[in-house]
XYZ file of C-alpha atoms in Angstrom:
596
model
C 0.000 0.000 0.000
C 2.843 2.394 0.823
C 4.213 2.024 -2.712
C 0.850 3.040 -4.149
C 0.841 6.108 -1.888
C 4.216 7.241 -3.172
C 3.302 6.413 -6.787
C 0.162 8.493 -6.339
C 2.219 11.363 -4.959
C 4.561 11.163 -7.940
C 1.754 11.077 -10.496
C 0.007 14.016 -8.800
C 3.263 15.965 -8.830
C 3.719 15.301 -12.562
C 0.171 16.521 -13.211
C 0.831 19.655 -11.175
C -1.846 18.778 -8.615
C 0.642 18.623 -5.740
C 1.558 20.555 -3.740
C -1.937 21.988 -3.410
C -1.457 23.772 -0.089
C 1.240 25.532 1.883
C 1.884 23.444 5.025
C 2.643 25.349 8.250
C 6.254 25.407 9.354
C 5.457 23.646 12.604
C 5.075 20.433 10.587
C 8.821 20.543 10.011
C 9.321 19.324 13.589
C 7.770 15.866 13.127
C 8.959 15.682 9.507
C 12.613 16.279 10.334
C 12.342 13.926 13.322
C 10.896 11.037 11.300
C 13.411 11.544 8.479
C 16.220 11.501 11.060
C 14.672 8.360 12.559
C 14.672 6.769 9.095
C 18.306 7.793 8.561
C 19.281 6.351 11.944
C 17.499 3.102 11.049
C 19.408 2.975 7.771
C 22.695 3.676 9.568
C 21.991 0.774 11.927
C 22.599 -1.583 9.000
C 26.250 -1.298 10.026
C 25.646 -3.034 13.379
C 22.300 -4.814 13.221
C 21.819 -8.561 13.682
C 19.738 -8.701 10.476
C 20.114 -6.392 7.494
C 16.937 -7.878 6.001
C 14.743 -6.989 8.952
C 16.349 -3.624 9.572
C 15.894 -2.596 5.954
C 12.254 -3.704 6.193
C 11.821 -1.346 9.151
C 13.450 1.440 7.159
C 11.034 0.808 4.275
C 8.127 0.835 6.740
C 9.111 4.318 7.952
C 9.441 5.538 4.370
C 5.914 4.282 3.696
C 4.513 6.082 6.719
C 6.276 9.278 5.683
C 4.477 8.976 2.357
C 1.097 8.987 4.087
C 1.963 12.159 5.987
C 3.460 13.910 2.961
C 0.355 13.155 0.890
C -1.877 14.633 3.585
C 0.283 17.660 4.326
C 0.754 18.812 0.735
C -2.672 17.842 -0.538
C -5.128 18.853 2.186
C -5.853 22.275 3.640
C -8.465 24.287 5.450
C -11.014 23.928 2.637
C -10.775 20.152 2.252
C -9.759 18.644 5.583
C -13.297 18.030 6.806
C -14.081 16.005 3.669
C -11.036 13.812 4.266
C -11.922 13.444 7.952
C -15.402 12.294 6.912
C -13.750 9.782 4.591
C -11.695 8.414 7.489
C -14.844 8.101 9.598
C -16.644 6.271 6.802
C -13.738 3.871 6.305
C -13.513 3.221 10.044
C -17.220 2.444 10.391
C -17.249 0.266 7.262
C -14.387 -1.885 8.549
C -16.141 -2.267 11.924
C -19.305 -3.317 10.079
C -17.393 -5.971 8.126
C -15.770 -7.164 11.351
C -19.192 -7.663 12.918
C -20.547 -9.449 9.831
C -17.561 -11.829 9.807
C -18.669 -13.198 13.167
C -22.439 -13.046 12.640
C -22.352 -14.742 9.226
C -18.852 -16.238 8.783
C -19.831 -18.175 5.642
C -19.686 -14.877 3.736
C -15.957 -14.504 4.494
C -12.724 -16.497 3.984
C -11.977 -19.225 6.508
C -10.390 -17.945 9.722
C -6.971 -19.589 9.518
C -5.653 -17.459 12.392
C -8.282 -18.793 14.789
C -7.751 -22.348 13.520
C -3.972 -22.251 13.918
C -3.864 -20.407 17.249
C -6.951 -22.088 18.753
C -8.522 -18.784 19.736
C -12.100 -17.518 19.711
C -11.177 -13.827 19.602
C -12.291 -12.043 16.442
C -9.417 -10.947 14.204
C -10.959 -10.059 10.819
C -9.799 -8.218 8.719
C -6.402 -7.552 10.323
C -5.449 -11.057 11.413
C -4.981 -9.897 15.012
C -7.609 -9.326 17.693
C -5.887 -6.403 19.385
C -5.642 -4.663 16.018
C -9.423 -5.077 15.751
C -9.718 -3.620 19.251
C -7.514 -0.649 18.376
C -9.352 0.064 15.122
C -12.707 -0.145 16.898
C -11.530 2.194 19.664
C -10.223 4.761 17.166
C -13.441 4.623 15.146
C -15.634 4.970 18.244
C -13.588 8.000 19.235
C -14.118 9.666 15.857
C -17.818 8.780 15.890
C -18.270 10.569 19.219
C -16.587 13.691 17.859
C -18.828 13.723 14.795
C -21.956 13.014 16.847
C -21.452 16.276 18.714
C -19.986 18.505 16.021
C -21.018 17.534 12.483
C -22.758 20.316 10.583
C -25.532 17.968 9.450
C -27.959 16.629 12.056
C -28.292 13.452 9.961
C -24.534 12.844 10.099
C -24.615 13.396 13.855
C -27.324 10.791 14.205
C -25.555 8.264 12.010
C -22.259 8.789 13.854
C -23.731 8.163 17.306
C -25.800 5.251 15.986
C -22.604 3.585 14.742
C -20.961 3.459 18.177
C -22.744 0.297 19.474
C -22.012 -1.492 16.199
C -18.307 -0.614 16.458
C -18.403 -1.810 20.067
C -19.483 -5.305 18.968
C -16.103 -5.885 17.347
C -14.379 -4.341 20.352
C -16.159 -6.781 22.674
C -15.631 -9.861 20.482
C -11.925 -9.036 20.184
C -11.772 -9.302 23.997
C -9.132 -6.604 23.865
C -8.478 -5.030 27.252
C -6.218 -2.456 25.609
C -8.924 -1.725 23.051
C -11.518 -1.053 25.737
C -9.061 1.156 27.579
C -8.317 2.937 24.320
C -12.017 3.650 23.737
C -12.264 5.140 27.237
C -9.124 7.235 26.715
C -10.331 8.445 23.333
C -13.684 9.451 24.813
C -11.958 11.464 27.523
C -9.766 13.290 24.995
C -12.750 14.044 22.748
C -14.743 15.467 25.673
C -11.799 17.498 26.969
C -11.105 19.053 23.551
C -14.720 19.295 22.386
C -16.194 22.534 21.195
C -19.466 21.632 22.927
C -18.323 19.594 25.907
C -21.588 19.043 27.757
C -23.416 17.743 24.707
C -20.450 15.501 23.859
C -20.280 14.242 27.442
C -23.986 13.360 27.562
C -23.932 11.658 24.176
C -20.801 9.717 25.116
C -22.473 8.461 28.301
C -25.577 7.409 26.368
C -23.490 5.685 23.696
C -21.556 3.825 26.409
C -24.831 2.663 27.969
C -26.154 1.530 24.594
C -22.913 -0.332 23.848
C -23.086 -2.127 27.199
C -26.642 -3.241 26.448
C -25.589 -4.660 23.080
C -22.505 -6.324 24.600
C -24.705 -7.945 27.258
C -26.943 -9.374 24.536
C -23.937 -10.631 22.563
C -22.571 -12.225 25.733
C -25.718 -14.353 25.988
C -25.142 -16.030 22.598
C -22.286 -18.486 22.980
C -21.916 -19.353 19.305
C -21.329 -15.720 18.423
C -18.871 -15.150 21.282
C -16.877 -18.306 20.509
C -17.180 -18.030 16.738
C -18.653 -21.502 16.342
C -21.872 -20.548 14.530
C -24.439 -17.902 13.712
C -27.153 -18.747 16.218
C -28.393 -15.540 17.804
C -27.072 -13.234 15.066
C -30.522 -11.977 14.068
C -31.518 -11.403 17.700
C -28.394 -9.357 18.312
C -28.956 -7.443 15.072
C -32.499 -6.570 16.165
C -31.327 -5.226 19.525
C -28.471 -3.388 17.836
C -30.845 -1.706 15.390
C -33.120 -0.654 18.237
C -30.313 0.771 20.392
C -28.621 2.441 17.427
C -31.924 3.892 16.286
C -32.576 5.465 19.684
C -29.059 6.912 19.865
C -29.279 8.196 16.317
C -32.590 9.887 17.036
C -31.140 11.561 20.132
C -28.110 12.913 18.264
C -30.239 14.020 15.302
C -32.650 15.830 17.600
C -29.808 17.509 19.453
C -28.306 18.673 16.188
C -31.595 20.046 14.902
C -32.221 21.898 18.164
C -28.676 23.320 18.328
C -28.187 21.865 21.803
C -24.420 22.151 21.617
C -24.460 25.940 21.653
C -27.508 26.161 23.914
C -25.885 23.949 26.572
C -22.658 25.904 26.440
C -21.857 27.633 29.730
C -20.070 30.900 30.176
C -16.595 30.993 31.613
C -17.860 32.085 35.037
C -20.044 28.988 35.428
C -18.279 26.488 33.197
C -14.731 26.801 34.468
C -15.486 26.134 38.178
C -17.735 23.227 37.208
C -15.081 21.827 34.917
C -12.429 22.112 37.624
C -14.726 20.433 40.131
C -15.424 17.608 37.686
C -11.723 17.117 37.023
C -10.929 17.042 40.752
C -13.731 14.541 41.384
C -12.472 12.319 38.568
C -8.918 12.499 39.909
C -10.064 11.546 43.411
C -12.094 8.649 42.021
C -9.091 7.473 40.000
C -6.799 7.579 43.031
C -9.387 5.703 45.096
C -9.686 2.972 42.494
C -5.900 2.805 42.237
C -5.542 2.308 45.989
C -8.339 -0.243 46.069
C -7.352 -2.380 43.091
C -3.941 -1.189 41.900
C -1.895 -3.588 44.016
C -3.785 -6.657 42.902
C -3.827 -5.476 39.293
C -0.041 -5.095 39.379
C 0.366 -8.554 40.895
C -1.826 -10.014 38.162
C 0.091 -8.177 35.452
C 3.460 -9.396 36.732
C 2.225 -12.963 37.268
C 2.459 -12.943 41.058
C -1.302 -13.405 41.339
C -2.507 -15.988 38.803
C -6.239 -15.784 38.200
C -8.101 -18.947 37.257
C -10.192 -17.922 34.260
C -13.765 -19.116 34.103
C -14.870 -21.207 31.148
C -16.073 -18.211 29.153
C -13.947 -16.304 26.623
C -14.777 -12.871 28.021
C -13.626 -13.810 31.529
C -10.144 -12.581 30.530
C -11.475 -9.021 30.620
C -11.643 -9.245 34.414
C -7.932 -9.984 34.947
C -4.505 -8.816 33.760
C -2.436 -12.011 33.544
C -0.293 -12.370 30.433
C 3.222 -12.229 29.057
C 3.642 -8.468 28.618
C 5.773 -7.967 31.706
C 8.223 -10.624 30.525
C 8.464 -9.035 27.091
C 8.994 -5.595 28.582
C 11.653 -6.875 30.982
C 13.440 -8.486 28.057
C 13.160 -5.277 26.021
C 14.698 -3.314 28.869
C 17.520 -5.863 29.151
C 18.206 -5.463 25.435
C 18.373 -1.700 25.901
C 20.749 -1.868 28.856
C 22.995 -4.185 26.855
C 23.198 -1.674 23.984
C 21.951 1.664 25.364
C 23.208 4.053 22.697
C 22.560 2.328 19.358
C 20.389 -0.681 20.270
C 20.480 -4.231 18.937
C 19.146 -3.239 15.494
C 15.645 -2.410 14.222
C 13.446 -5.465 13.711
C 15.682 -7.890 15.618
C 14.037 -8.165 19.043
C 12.746 -11.625 18.099
C 16.317 -12.955 18.112
C 17.066 -11.372 21.494
C 13.898 -12.851 23.016
C 14.535 -16.279 21.490
C 17.930 -16.599 23.164
C 17.177 -14.877 26.468
C 13.402 -14.658 26.892
C 11.502 -15.941 29.923
C 9.424 -18.548 28.069
C 8.788 -20.162 24.685
C 6.102 -17.814 23.371
C 6.959 -16.767 19.827
C 7.127 -12.991 19.454
C 8.670 -10.546 17.014
C 8.101 -7.320 18.943
C 8.413 -5.934 22.464
C 4.689 -5.017 22.415
C 5.605 -1.475 23.456
C 6.723 1.039 20.845
C 8.813 3.032 23.332
C 10.639 0.067 24.876
C 11.091 -1.372 21.403
C 12.688 1.865 20.231
C 15.034 1.782 23.227
C 15.914 -1.881 22.677
C 16.358 -1.791 18.909
C 17.487 1.781 18.167
C 18.926 2.910 21.501
C 18.603 6.325 23.097
C 19.123 8.104 19.784
C 16.243 6.350 18.035
C 14.040 6.647 21.108
C 14.556 10.418 21.293
C 13.786 10.851 17.582
C 10.636 8.740 17.879
C 9.410 10.833 20.810
C 9.966 14.073 18.911
C 8.129 12.626 15.920
C 5.056 11.363 17.795
C 4.624 14.332 20.091
C 5.618 16.741 17.332
C 2.591 15.501 15.393
C 0.342 16.244 18.357
C 1.920 19.672 18.847
C 1.426 20.535 15.177
C -2.238 19.556 15.429
C -2.619 21.692 18.554
C -1.108 24.691 16.753
C -3.466 24.151 13.812
C -6.376 24.163 16.239
C -5.759 27.863 16.873
C -6.565 28.551 13.228
C -10.027 27.014 13.671
C -11.103 29.180 16.585
C -12.669 31.989 14.585
C -16.061 30.395 13.884
C -18.135 28.047 16.031
C -19.103 25.513 13.360
C -17.924 22.320 15.049
C -14.544 22.278 13.303
C -12.554 22.221 16.541
C -14.673 19.331 17.784
C -14.036 17.302 14.623
C -10.333 18.103 14.805
C -10.380 16.990 18.438
C -11.653 13.615 17.271
C -8.746 13.282 14.841
C -6.252 14.120 17.569
C -7.966 11.665 19.918
C -7.657 8.911 17.298
C -3.896 9.399 17.286
C -3.713 9.529 21.088
C -5.544 6.188 21.189
C -3.059 4.777 18.688
C -0.017 5.940 20.667
C -1.488 4.507 23.873
C -2.236 1.197 22.142
C 1.227 1.134 20.585
C 2.629 1.388 24.121
C 0.882 -1.914 24.863
C 1.099 -3.814 21.589
C 2.672 -3.915 18.127
C 0.322 -1.403 16.524
C 3.251 0.425 14.851
C 3.867 -2.748 12.824
C 0.161 -3.163 11.999
C 0.144 -1.150 8.782
C -3.581 -0.458 8.447
C -3.831 0.710 12.060
C -0.794 2.976 11.812
C -1.907 4.469 8.482
C -5.365 5.243 9.885
C -3.844 6.997 12.906
C -1.167 8.874 10.936
C -3.735 10.011 8.379
C -5.939 11.293 11.204
C -3.222 13.295 12.945
C -1.901 14.457 9.573
C -5.317 15.849 8.640
C -5.570 17.493 12.075
C -2.214 19.199 11.518
C -3.191 20.311 8.007
C -6.606 21.657 9.004
C -5.500 25.295 8.819
C -3.165 25.091 5.797
C -3.944 27.734 3.126
C -4.091 26.933 -0.582
C -0.909 27.531 -2.533
C -0.924 30.264 -5.176
C -1.270 28.974 -8.725
C 1.985 28.754 -10.662
C 4.189 29.042 -7.584
C 4.942 25.367 -7.041
C 6.669 24.041 -10.224
C 10.048 23.538 -8.546
C 8.395 21.986 -5.510
C 6.511 19.546 -7.749
C 9.838 18.402 -9.208
C 11.251 17.910 -5.711
C 8.187 15.903 -4.681
C 8.477 13.751 -7.806
C 12.135 12.965 -7.080
C 11.280 12.089 -3.468
C 8.497 9.779 -4.675
C 10.841 8.027 -7.122
C 13.443 7.514 -4.398
C 10.843 6.135 -1.994
C 9.544 3.655 -4.575
C 13.099 2.523 -5.356
C 13.683 1.954 -1.628
C 10.541 -0.147 -1.177
C 10.582 -2.241 -4.364
C 13.373 -4.701 -3.389
C 11.577 -5.783 -0.242
C 8.243 -6.160 -2.031
C 9.767 -8.152 -4.865
C 11.727 -10.299 -2.427
C 8.650 -11.117 -0.351
C 6.606 -11.902 -3.462
C 9.216 -14.391 -4.683
C 9.590 -15.966 -1.237
C 5.823 -16.460 -1.076
C 5.937 -18.120 -4.517
C 8.833 -20.317 -3.413
C 7.028 -21.420 -0.269
C 3.822 -22.134 -2.194
C 5.741 -24.228 -4.734
C 7.540 -26.045 -1.909
C 4.230 -26.964 -0.278
C 3.039 -28.243 -3.666
C 6.264 -30.321 -3.876
C 7.377 -28.447 -6.985
C 10.927 -28.089 -5.694
C 12.429 -26.884 -8.951
C 10.005 -23.976 -9.128
C 10.597 -23.330 -5.423
C 14.341 -23.068 -6.089
C 13.804 -20.741 -9.065
C 11.612 -18.394 -7.023
C 14.128 -18.437 -4.147
C 16.902 -17.443 -6.555
C 14.727 -14.594 -7.856
C 14.207 -13.452 -4.246
C 17.983 -13.371 -3.764
C 18.371 -11.265 -6.904
C 15.738 -8.844 -5.649
C 17.315 -8.453 -2.205
C 20.789 -9.912 -1.911
C 20.911 -9.258 1.848
C 17.827 -11.415 2.494
C 18.706 -14.317 4.783
C 15.183 -15.694 4.347
C 15.724 -16.061 0.592
C 18.903 -18.086 1.152
C 17.102 -20.178 3.769
C 14.321 -20.906 1.287
C 16.908 -21.840 -1.325
C 18.477 -24.286 1.130
C 15.138 -25.965 1.813
C 14.450 -26.413 -1.907
C 17.924 -27.860 -2.493
C 17.497 -30.224 0.471
C 14.241 -31.518 -0.965
C 15.988 -32.063 -4.310
C 18.778 -34.036 -2.608
C 21.601 -31.547 -3.210
C 22.782 -31.377 0.389
C 26.151 -29.784 -0.368
C 24.616 -26.793 -2.129
C 21.934 -26.627 0.554
C 24.610 -26.317 3.240
C 26.313 -23.566 1.235
C 23.037 -21.659 1.036
C 22.322 -22.026 4.735
C 25.859 -20.905 5.600
C 25.167 -17.713 3.646
C 21.858 -17.265 5.467
C 23.595 -17.686 8.823
C 26.288 -15.204 7.835
C 23.578 -12.612 7.185
C 21.623 -13.441 10.359
C 24.041 -15.031 12.826
C 21.544 -14.977 15.716
C 18.559 -16.503 13.891
C 18.036 -20.016 15.297
C 16.292 -21.234 12.132
C 19.487 -21.474 10.110
C 21.462 -23.803 12.438
C 18.260 -25.860 12.740
C 18.239 -26.412 8.972
C 21.968 -27.073 9.157
C 21.205 -29.719 11.788
C 18.748 -31.413 9.421
C 21.322 -31.410 6.617
C 23.984 -32.876 8.908
C 21.609 -35.658 10.003
C 20.805 -36.549 6.394
C 24.520 -36.604 5.573
C 25.278 -38.692 8.649
C 27.744 -36.142 10.005
C 27.311 -36.638 13.771
C 29.929 -34.103 14.829
C 28.384 -31.318 12.754
C 24.893 -32.306 13.900
C 25.899 -32.017 17.551
C 27.455 -28.601 16.949
C 24.378 -27.390 15.060
C 22.072 -28.656 17.793
C 24.118 -26.875 20.424
C 23.880 -23.659 18.393
C 20.110 -23.959 18.034
C 19.689 -24.348 21.792
C 21.981 -21.372 22.343
C 19.851 -19.182 20.072
C 16.432 -20.658 20.920
C 16.462 -20.979 24.678
C 13.212 -22.905 24.912
C 12.973 -24.970 21.740
C 9.940 -27.231 21.587
C 11.475 -28.893 18.531
C 14.486 -30.006 20.577
C 12.522 -30.719 23.755
C 13.642 -27.689 25.778
C 10.861 -27.228 28.338
C 9.502 -23.726 28.845
C 8.158 -22.129 32.044
C 4.446 -21.385 32.049
C 3.386 -17.942 30.831
C 2.176 -15.950 33.852
């Protein structure tokens, strides 16, 4: 998708469509920071444990930059609300498809993720339940902003009516972080709303309606566990009723202009707002004192909760593997505090020193991952980038203060979407979930561009050329990885079909596309093994291991080759190396502690 973004930018530049606006200078802060972060990632190729994975992370950043550039040079004060409405529509549509995939699964592809991982948590269309939770939370947040601030009363009604539907996916994902994200997003929307009291009341009503729908869903086991469609029509009927009531309330409020009519003057509103904030803070501290200790013990595995035989019972406890991953991420940072172990390589660190056998690629915390993989330098650049985006959006907000037409409330929703994303990324690998990150970056990009003026006609020819050159460079950067992955997929498919010659040909094409790809050499070795050419297979796997010396997969394949050749000494050495790199290897019978 990122390639298409940059190709689109290049084509628009050729046609003279871009740049269409003059971005504010404050956007240079996050732009320079993310470009420096990309440069630092590229520089880390000189010390990383895997050039293939580090270059993939570099290409990922380049793709994300493309999303921001497209927004910043193409959207301004006259068009940003249209784009924001497009984001809302896309968010709601995806949530609708998510709900349909559980209600009537026969309409969708088979759920291979659930089959392979033996889980009942909904993951369509992202392949990961917490990504569904994050998307749902971001969409709910934007819906609440539109429900209180859209110019059209009909749009307000539709936006509030969509909240319970989006909450169905949030509930079925059983995502604790997603639920927390929805709560956080609601708070940010209310705090930044143009008409706070209306937004607060509608948020409370939407929360009540969502709880009613979730309670009904909870009563239909086949829907919750994903084993059938029984109860789907009953849930749909309740959902339509609840959504209809909420939509009618928001529509009526919009028609009556309740937002402005409920607005309090500074003399009354400020003391009430302060009192509300103090009350909320006291309540938070009370809850923290009452439950914080036990919650921490559950999170760290000191207090193991026996989960009832219902999927949603996990929402009532905090056991899991996060604390182990975060401890390991911190250990990786302290081992290499300045430059890190290399972007994209935490999997190798965890495999050789992790607390248990769970397979992971990421720290599940964007900030700890930055510290572990890119060191203090990368961490600092990432912070400037993320919070620079928020600061730019806050500065743009000042340009929307002239007229009370709901614009600041809509912009607040866009900012809240990004805040939800950052919070979720601090708990999971949302940065690596492309669709989630693009949605969030587009939202905050639009928020930052909401006050950009149109550029004067005929004044941007040289800038169009610069944009075109940047687009060409970005496409050149991303093409090797895309071509490599395409050929590896073809090689693996041919291997599964036992067409080993075709598998070898595709693996060789992958090597040509990206010569630093250890995976391509590993795939070549497997094809050669299947064809009986063990000597060439060992040569290929030696090259793979030279490119990724800490990846346990390569000595494992070397072990298989040694066994087939009858070389006991080399087999013992390879086995020892696998155990060294994969601390708890189920393949080799290394027992793992329980995940707590």
